[in-house]
Short mmCIF file of C-alpha atoms in Angstrom, two decimals:
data_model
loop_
_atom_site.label_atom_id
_atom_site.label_comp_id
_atom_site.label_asym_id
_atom_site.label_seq_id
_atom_site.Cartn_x
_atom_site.Cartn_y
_atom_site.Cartn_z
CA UNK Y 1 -30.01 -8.68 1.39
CA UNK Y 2 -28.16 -8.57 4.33
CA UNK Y 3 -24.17 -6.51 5.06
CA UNK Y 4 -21.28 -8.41 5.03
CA UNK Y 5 -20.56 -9.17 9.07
CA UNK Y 6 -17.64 -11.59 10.92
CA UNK Y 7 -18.58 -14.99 10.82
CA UNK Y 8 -18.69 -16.29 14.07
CA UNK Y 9 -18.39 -15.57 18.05
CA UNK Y 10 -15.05 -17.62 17.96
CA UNK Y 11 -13.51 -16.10 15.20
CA UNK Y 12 -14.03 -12.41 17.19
CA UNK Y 13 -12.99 -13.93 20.19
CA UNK Y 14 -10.21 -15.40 18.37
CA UNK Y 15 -8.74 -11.88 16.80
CA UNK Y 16 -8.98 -10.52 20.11
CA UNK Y 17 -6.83 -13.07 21.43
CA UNK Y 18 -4.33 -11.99 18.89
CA UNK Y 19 -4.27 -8.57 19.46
CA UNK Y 20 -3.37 -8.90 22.57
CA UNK Y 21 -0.21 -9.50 21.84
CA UNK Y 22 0.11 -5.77 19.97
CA UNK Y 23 -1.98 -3.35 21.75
CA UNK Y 24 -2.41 -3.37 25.70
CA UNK Y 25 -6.14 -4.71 26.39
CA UNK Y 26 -7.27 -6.42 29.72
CA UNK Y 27 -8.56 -10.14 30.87
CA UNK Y 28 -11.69 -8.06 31.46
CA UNK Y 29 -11.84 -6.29 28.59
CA UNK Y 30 -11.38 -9.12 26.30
CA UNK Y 31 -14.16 -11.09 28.23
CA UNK Y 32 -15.96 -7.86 27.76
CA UNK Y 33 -15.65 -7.72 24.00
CA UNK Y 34 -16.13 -11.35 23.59
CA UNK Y 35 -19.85 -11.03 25.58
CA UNK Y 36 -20.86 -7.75 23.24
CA UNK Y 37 -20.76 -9.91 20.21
CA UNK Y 38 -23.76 -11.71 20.86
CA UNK Y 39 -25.44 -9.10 23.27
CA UNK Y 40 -25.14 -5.37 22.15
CA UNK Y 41 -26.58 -3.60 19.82
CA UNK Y 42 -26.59 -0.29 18.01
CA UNK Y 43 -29.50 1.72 16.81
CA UNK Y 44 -29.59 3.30 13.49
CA UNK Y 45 -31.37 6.35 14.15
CA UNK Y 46 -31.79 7.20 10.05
CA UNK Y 47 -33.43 10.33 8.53
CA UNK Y 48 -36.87 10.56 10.17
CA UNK Y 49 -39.24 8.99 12.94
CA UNK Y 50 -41.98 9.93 10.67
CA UNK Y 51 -44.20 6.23 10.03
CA UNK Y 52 -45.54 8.14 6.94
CA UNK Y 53 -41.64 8.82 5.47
CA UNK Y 54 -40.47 5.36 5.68
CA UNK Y 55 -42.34 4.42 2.44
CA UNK Y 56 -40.78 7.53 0.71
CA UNK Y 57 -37.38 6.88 2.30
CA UNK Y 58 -37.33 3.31 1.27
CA UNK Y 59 -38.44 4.27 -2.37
CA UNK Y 60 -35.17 6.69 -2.36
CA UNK Y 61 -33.31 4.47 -1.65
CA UNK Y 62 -33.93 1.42 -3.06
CA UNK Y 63 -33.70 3.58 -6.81
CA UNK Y 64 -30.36 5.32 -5.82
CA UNK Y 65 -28.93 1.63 -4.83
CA UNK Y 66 -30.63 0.40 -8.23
CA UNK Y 67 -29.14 3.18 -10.42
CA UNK Y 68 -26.05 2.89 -8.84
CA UNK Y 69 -25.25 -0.72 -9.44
CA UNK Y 70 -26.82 -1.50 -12.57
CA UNK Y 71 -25.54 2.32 -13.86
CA UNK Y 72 -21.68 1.19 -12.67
CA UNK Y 73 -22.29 -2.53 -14.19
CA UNK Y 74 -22.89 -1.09 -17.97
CA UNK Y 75 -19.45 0.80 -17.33
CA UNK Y 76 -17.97 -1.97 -16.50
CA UNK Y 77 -19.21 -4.03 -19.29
CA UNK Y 78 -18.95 -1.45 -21.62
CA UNK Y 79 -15.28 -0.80 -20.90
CA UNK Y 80 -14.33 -5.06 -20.23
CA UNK Y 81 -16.09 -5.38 -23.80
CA UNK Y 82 -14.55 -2.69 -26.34
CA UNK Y 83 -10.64 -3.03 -26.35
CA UNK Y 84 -10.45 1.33 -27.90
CA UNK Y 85 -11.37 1.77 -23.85
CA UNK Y 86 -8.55 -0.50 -22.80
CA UNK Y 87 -6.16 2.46 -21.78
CA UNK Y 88 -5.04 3.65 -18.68
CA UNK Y 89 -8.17 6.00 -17.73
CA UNK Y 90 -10.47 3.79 -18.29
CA UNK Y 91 -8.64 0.67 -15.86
CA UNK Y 92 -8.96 3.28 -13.23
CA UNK Y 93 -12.51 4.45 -14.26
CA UNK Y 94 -13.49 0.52 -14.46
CA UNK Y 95 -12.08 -0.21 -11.07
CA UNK Y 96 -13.71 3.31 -9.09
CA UNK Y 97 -17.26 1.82 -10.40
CA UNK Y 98 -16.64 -1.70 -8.54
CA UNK Y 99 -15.58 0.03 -5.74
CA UNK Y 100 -18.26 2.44 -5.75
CA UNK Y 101 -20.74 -0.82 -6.00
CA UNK Y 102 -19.13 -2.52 -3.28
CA UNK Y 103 -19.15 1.15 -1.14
CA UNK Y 104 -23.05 1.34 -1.18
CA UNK Y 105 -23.56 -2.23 -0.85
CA UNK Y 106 -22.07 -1.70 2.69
CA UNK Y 107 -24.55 0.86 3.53
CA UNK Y 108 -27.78 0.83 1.80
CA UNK Y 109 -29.28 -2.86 1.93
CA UNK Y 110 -29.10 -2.70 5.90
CA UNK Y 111 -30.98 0.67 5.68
CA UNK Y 112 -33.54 -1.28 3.38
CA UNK Y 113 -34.09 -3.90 5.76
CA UNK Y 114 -34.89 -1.93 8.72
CA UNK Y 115 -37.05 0.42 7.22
CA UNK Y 116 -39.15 -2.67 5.61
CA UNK Y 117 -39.30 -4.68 8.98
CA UNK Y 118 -39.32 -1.03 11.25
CA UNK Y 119 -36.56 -1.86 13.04
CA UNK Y 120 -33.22 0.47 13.93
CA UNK Y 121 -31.13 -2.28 15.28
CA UNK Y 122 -28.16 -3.77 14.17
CA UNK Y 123 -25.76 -6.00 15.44
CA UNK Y 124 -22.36 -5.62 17.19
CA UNK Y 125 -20.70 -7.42 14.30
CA UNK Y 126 -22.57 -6.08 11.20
CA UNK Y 127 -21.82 -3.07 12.87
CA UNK Y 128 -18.01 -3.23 13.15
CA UNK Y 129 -18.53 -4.87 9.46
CA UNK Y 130 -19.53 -1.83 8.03
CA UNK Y 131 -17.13 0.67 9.56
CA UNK Y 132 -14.62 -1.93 8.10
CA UNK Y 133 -15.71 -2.19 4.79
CA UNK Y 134 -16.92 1.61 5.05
CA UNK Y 135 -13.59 3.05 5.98
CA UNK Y 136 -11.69 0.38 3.05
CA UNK Y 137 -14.09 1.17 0.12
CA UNK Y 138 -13.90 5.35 0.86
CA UNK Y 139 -9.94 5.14 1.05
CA UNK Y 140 -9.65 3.12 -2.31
CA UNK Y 141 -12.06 5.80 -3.45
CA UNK Y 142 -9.79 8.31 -2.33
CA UNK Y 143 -6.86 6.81 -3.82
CA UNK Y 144 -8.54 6.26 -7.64
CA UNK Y 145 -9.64 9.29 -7.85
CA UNK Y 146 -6.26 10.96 -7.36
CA UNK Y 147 -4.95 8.23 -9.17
CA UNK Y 148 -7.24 9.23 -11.92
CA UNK Y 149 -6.14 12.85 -11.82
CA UNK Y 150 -2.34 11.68 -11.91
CA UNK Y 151 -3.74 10.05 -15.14
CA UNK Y 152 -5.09 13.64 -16.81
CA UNK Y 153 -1.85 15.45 -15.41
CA UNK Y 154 0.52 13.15 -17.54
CA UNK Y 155 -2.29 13.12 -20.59
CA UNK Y 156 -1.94 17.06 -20.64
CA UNK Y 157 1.56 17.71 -19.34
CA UNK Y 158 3.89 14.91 -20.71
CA UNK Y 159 1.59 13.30 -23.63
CA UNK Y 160 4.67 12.34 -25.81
CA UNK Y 161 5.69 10.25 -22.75
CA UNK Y 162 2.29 9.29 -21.74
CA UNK Y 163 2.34 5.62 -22.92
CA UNK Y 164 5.80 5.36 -21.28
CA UNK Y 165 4.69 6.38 -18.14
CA UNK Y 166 1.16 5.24 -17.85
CA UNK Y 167 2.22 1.60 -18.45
CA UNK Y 168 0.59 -1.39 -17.21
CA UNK Y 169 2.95 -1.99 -14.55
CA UNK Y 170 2.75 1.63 -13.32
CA UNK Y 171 -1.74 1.26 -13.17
CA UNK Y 172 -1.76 -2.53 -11.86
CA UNK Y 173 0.84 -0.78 -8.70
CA UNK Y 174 -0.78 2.38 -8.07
CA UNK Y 175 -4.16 -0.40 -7.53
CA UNK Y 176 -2.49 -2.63 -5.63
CA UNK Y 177 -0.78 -0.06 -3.37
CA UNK Y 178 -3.97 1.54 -2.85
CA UNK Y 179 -5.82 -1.26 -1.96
CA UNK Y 180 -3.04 -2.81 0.46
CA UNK Y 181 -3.08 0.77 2.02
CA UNK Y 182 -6.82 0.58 2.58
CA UNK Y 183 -7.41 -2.77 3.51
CA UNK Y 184 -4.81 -2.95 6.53
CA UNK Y 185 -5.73 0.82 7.66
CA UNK Y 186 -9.72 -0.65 7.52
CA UNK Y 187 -8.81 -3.67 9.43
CA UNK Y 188 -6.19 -2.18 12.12
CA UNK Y 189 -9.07 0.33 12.63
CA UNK Y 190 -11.76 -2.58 13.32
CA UNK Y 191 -9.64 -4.42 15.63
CA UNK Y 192 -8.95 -1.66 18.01
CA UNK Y 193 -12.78 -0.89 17.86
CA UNK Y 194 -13.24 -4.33 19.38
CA UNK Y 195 -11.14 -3.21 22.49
CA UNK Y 196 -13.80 -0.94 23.38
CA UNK Y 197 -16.92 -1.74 25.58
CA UNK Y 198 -20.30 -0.04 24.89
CA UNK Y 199 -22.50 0.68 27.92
CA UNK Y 200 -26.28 2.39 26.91
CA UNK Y 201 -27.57 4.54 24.88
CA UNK Y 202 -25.99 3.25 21.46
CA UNK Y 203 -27.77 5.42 19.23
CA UNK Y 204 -25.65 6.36 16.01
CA UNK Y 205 -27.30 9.64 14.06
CA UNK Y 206 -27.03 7.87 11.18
CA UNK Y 207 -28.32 5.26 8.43
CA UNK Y 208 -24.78 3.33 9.12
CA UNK Y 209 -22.44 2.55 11.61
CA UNK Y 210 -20.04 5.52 10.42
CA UNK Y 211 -16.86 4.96 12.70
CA UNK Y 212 -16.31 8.76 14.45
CA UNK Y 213 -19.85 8.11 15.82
CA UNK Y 214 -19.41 4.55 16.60
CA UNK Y 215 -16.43 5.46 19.08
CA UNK Y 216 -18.46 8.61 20.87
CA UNK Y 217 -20.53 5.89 22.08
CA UNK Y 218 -17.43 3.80 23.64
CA UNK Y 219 -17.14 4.19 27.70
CA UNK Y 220 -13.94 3.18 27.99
CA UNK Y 221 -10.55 4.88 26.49
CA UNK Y 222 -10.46 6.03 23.01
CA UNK Y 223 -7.31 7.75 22.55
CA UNK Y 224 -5.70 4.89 20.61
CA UNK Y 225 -8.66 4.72 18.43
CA UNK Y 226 -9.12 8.91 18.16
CA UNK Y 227 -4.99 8.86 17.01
CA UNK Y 228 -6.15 6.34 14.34
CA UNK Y 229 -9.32 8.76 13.29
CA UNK Y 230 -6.51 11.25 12.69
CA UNK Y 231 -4.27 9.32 11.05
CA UNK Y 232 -7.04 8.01 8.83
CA UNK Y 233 -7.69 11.67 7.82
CA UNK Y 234 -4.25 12.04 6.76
CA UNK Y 235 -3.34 9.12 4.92
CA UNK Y 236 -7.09 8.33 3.28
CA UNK Y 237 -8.05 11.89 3.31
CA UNK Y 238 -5.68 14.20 3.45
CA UNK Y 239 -2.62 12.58 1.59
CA UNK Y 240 -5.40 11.79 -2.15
CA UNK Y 241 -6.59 15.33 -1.65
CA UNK Y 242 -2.87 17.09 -1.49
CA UNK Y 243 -1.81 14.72 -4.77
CA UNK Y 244 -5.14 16.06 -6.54
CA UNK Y 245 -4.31 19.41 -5.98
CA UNK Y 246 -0.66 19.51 -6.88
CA UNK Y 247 -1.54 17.36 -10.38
CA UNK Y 248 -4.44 20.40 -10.67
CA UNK Y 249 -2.32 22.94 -10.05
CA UNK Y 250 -0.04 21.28 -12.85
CA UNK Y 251 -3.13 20.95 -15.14
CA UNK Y 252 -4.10 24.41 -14.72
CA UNK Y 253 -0.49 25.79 -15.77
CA UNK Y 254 0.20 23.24 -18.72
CA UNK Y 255 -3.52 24.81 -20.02
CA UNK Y 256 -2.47 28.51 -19.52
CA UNK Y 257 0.43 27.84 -21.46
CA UNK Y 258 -1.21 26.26 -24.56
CA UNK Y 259 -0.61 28.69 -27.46
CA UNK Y 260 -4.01 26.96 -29.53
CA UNK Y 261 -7.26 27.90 -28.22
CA UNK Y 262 -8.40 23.91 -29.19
CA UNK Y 263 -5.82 22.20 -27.60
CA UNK Y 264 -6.70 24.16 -24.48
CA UNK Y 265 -10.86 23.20 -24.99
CA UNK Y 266 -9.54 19.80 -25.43
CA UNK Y 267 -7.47 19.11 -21.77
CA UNK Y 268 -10.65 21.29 -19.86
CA UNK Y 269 -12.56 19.09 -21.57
CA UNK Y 270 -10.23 16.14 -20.48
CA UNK Y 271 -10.30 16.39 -17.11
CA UNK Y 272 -13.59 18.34 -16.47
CA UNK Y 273 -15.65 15.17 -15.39
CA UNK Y 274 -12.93 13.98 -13.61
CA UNK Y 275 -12.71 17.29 -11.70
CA UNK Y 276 -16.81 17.34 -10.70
CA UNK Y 277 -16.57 14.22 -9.46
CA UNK Y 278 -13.87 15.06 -7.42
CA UNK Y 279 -15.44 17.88 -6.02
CA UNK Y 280 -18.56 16.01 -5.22
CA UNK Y 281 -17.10 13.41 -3.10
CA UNK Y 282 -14.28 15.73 -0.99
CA UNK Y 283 -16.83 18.40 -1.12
CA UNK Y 284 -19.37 16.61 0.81
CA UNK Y 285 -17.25 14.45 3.17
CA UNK Y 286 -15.73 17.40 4.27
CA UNK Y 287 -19.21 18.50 5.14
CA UNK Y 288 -19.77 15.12 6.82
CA UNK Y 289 -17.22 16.09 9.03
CA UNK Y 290 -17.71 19.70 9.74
CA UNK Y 291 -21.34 18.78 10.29
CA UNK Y 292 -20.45 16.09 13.09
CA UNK Y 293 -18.10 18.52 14.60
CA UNK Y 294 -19.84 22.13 15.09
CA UNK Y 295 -23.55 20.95 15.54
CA UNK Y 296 -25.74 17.99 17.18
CA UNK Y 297 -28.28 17.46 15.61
CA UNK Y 298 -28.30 13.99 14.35
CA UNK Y 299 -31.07 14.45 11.29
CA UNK Y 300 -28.53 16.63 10.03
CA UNK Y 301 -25.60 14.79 10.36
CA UNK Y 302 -27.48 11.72 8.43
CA UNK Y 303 -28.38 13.90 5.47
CA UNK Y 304 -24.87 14.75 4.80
CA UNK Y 305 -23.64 11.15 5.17
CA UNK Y 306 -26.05 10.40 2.21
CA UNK Y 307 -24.69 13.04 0.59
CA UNK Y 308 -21.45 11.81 0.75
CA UNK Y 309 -21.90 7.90 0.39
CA UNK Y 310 -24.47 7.51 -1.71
CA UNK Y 311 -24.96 10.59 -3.89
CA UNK Y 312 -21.15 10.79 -5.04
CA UNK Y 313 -21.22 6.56 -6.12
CA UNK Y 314 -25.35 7.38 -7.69
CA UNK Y 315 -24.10 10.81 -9.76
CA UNK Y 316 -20.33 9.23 -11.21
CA UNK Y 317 -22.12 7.32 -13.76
CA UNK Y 318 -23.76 10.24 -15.24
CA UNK Y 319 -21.15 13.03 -14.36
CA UNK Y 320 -18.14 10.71 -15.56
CA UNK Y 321 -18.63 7.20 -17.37
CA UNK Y 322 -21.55 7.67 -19.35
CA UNK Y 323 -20.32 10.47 -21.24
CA UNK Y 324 -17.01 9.01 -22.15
CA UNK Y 325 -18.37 5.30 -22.68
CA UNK Y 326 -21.71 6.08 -24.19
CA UNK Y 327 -20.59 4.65 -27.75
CA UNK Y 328 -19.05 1.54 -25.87
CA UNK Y 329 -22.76 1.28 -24.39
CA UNK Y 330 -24.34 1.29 -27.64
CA UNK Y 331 -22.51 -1.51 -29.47
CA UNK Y 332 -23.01 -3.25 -26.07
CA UNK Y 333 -27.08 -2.68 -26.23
CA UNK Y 334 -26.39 -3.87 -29.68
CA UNK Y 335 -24.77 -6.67 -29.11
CA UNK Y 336 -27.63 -7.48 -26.55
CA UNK Y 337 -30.55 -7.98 -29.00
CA UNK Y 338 -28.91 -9.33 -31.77
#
């Protein structure tokens, strides 16, 4: 199983061509860019050196990637194939565990491959393919999950107005907007990566091209692409996280307010999942981040990537969708051997 990558030599050299026309890139650096497609490479430096590991590492992850895609295709089933799910929580829940499928698909089966042929390379474009598909996938991710807690804050706050407000038009929106938002961020941000040139030394402390790293290595100007790292942080990071908190905040208040001690077990109860999962994936991006920036040592740096791209999408199942859909799973198993 291979990562999704660009197509061709002439469609890179192609989109190059076009940006020049936005962002100010030399004859020499377009040749430049146009040569690294079929000549550099990057090496994926992983979790360990260790020959006796790799075994062990590819047994890791091969089961997370299996639990994670077969544990987020029985949501999806579930949910697609009893209509009492067909409410507003679950379209959001439903569309974080495709995401979170198509997230680790970026990552893991490239890991997979190396490890089984003992090989760290990988290509200039399945490369810039995965910071593109990385950075899209994490910023929808961002964006369901606070559209998910928007979801609990009118459940608990405004429930008589609930199924005015959390209409169809209002879910099919906040998913479009969020993917439009993270699909031209992801792609603006892999365009200006192919205005850089890469000299030696192109080894990422990582099990994926993870796009902070992937710029260090540059050795020609970055500040175009650093202003974009920022202003991913703001919009994909930063601007979820602030929404999440305010609805919380909201949450929190609307509970302390409840005058029956069940009504108040009832909205924890509500958005308690919800709130663990959120936790996990903020909690350990943010250590992705403080991790790249106070220390250099690349083993660590990988472990808390898989802590944040693959642990979050592996643990959601169990933390969130299983406990809310397991009676949707069992008239699906059902169904199944009948």
């Amino acid at each position: 199983m291979q990562t999704p990558s660009f197509p061709n030599k002439e469609l890179c050299a192609s989109v190059i061509y076009l940006l020049t026309s936005i962002f100010p890139i030399s004859l020499s650096n377009i040749t430049e860019s146009e040569n690294q497609v079929g000549t550099v490479e990057f090496l994926l430096l992983g979790l360990s050196d260790d020959p006796d590991l790799q075994t062990l590492l590819f047994g890791l992850f091969l089961s997370m990637y299996l639990v994670t895609v077969l544990g987020k295709l029985l949501i999806i089933m579930a949910i697609s194939s009893d209509s009492y799910l067909h409410t507003p929580m679950y379209f959001f829940l439903c569309n974080l565990s495709f995401n979170d499928i198509c997230f680790i698909y970026t990552t893991v089966p490239k890991i997979l491959v190396n490890i089984q042929r003992q090989n760290k390379a990988i290509s200039y474009t399945d490369c810039l393919s995965q910071v593109c598909f990385g950075v899209g996938f994490a910023g929808l991710e961002n964006f369901l999950l606070a559209a998910m807690v928007y979801d609990c804050y009118v459940a608990i706050c405004h429930p008589l107005r609930y199924s005015v407000i959390m209409n169809l038009h209002l879910c099919v929106l906040l998913i479009l907007l969020s993917l439009t938002i993270s699909v031209v961020y992801a792609l603006l941000q892999s365009f200006m990566l192919l205005r850089l040139s890469f000299c030696t030394d192109l080894e990422i402390p990582h099990f994926f091209c993870e796009l902070v790293q992937v710029i260090k290595l540059a050795c020609s100007d970055t500040l175009l692409n650093n202003i974009l790292v920022y202003m991913k942080t703001s919009i994909l990071g930063v601007l979820p996280l602030l929404g999440i908190v305010f609805s919380y905040i909201k949450i929190v208040s609307s509970i302390l307010q409840m005058p029956s001690a069940g009504r108040k077990s009832k909205a924890v109860s509500t958005c308690g999942s919800h709130l663990s999962v959120v936790s996990l994936f903020f909690g350990r991006g943010l250590g992705v981040y403080i991790s790249s920036a106070v220390t250099d040592l690349s083993r660590n740096t990988a472990i808390a990537s898989v802590m944040y791209s693959v642990i979050p999408p592996m643990l959601n199942p169990f933390i969130y969708s299983l406990r809310n859909t397991k009676k949707a799973l069992m008239k699906l198993i059902q169904m199944s051997t009948l």
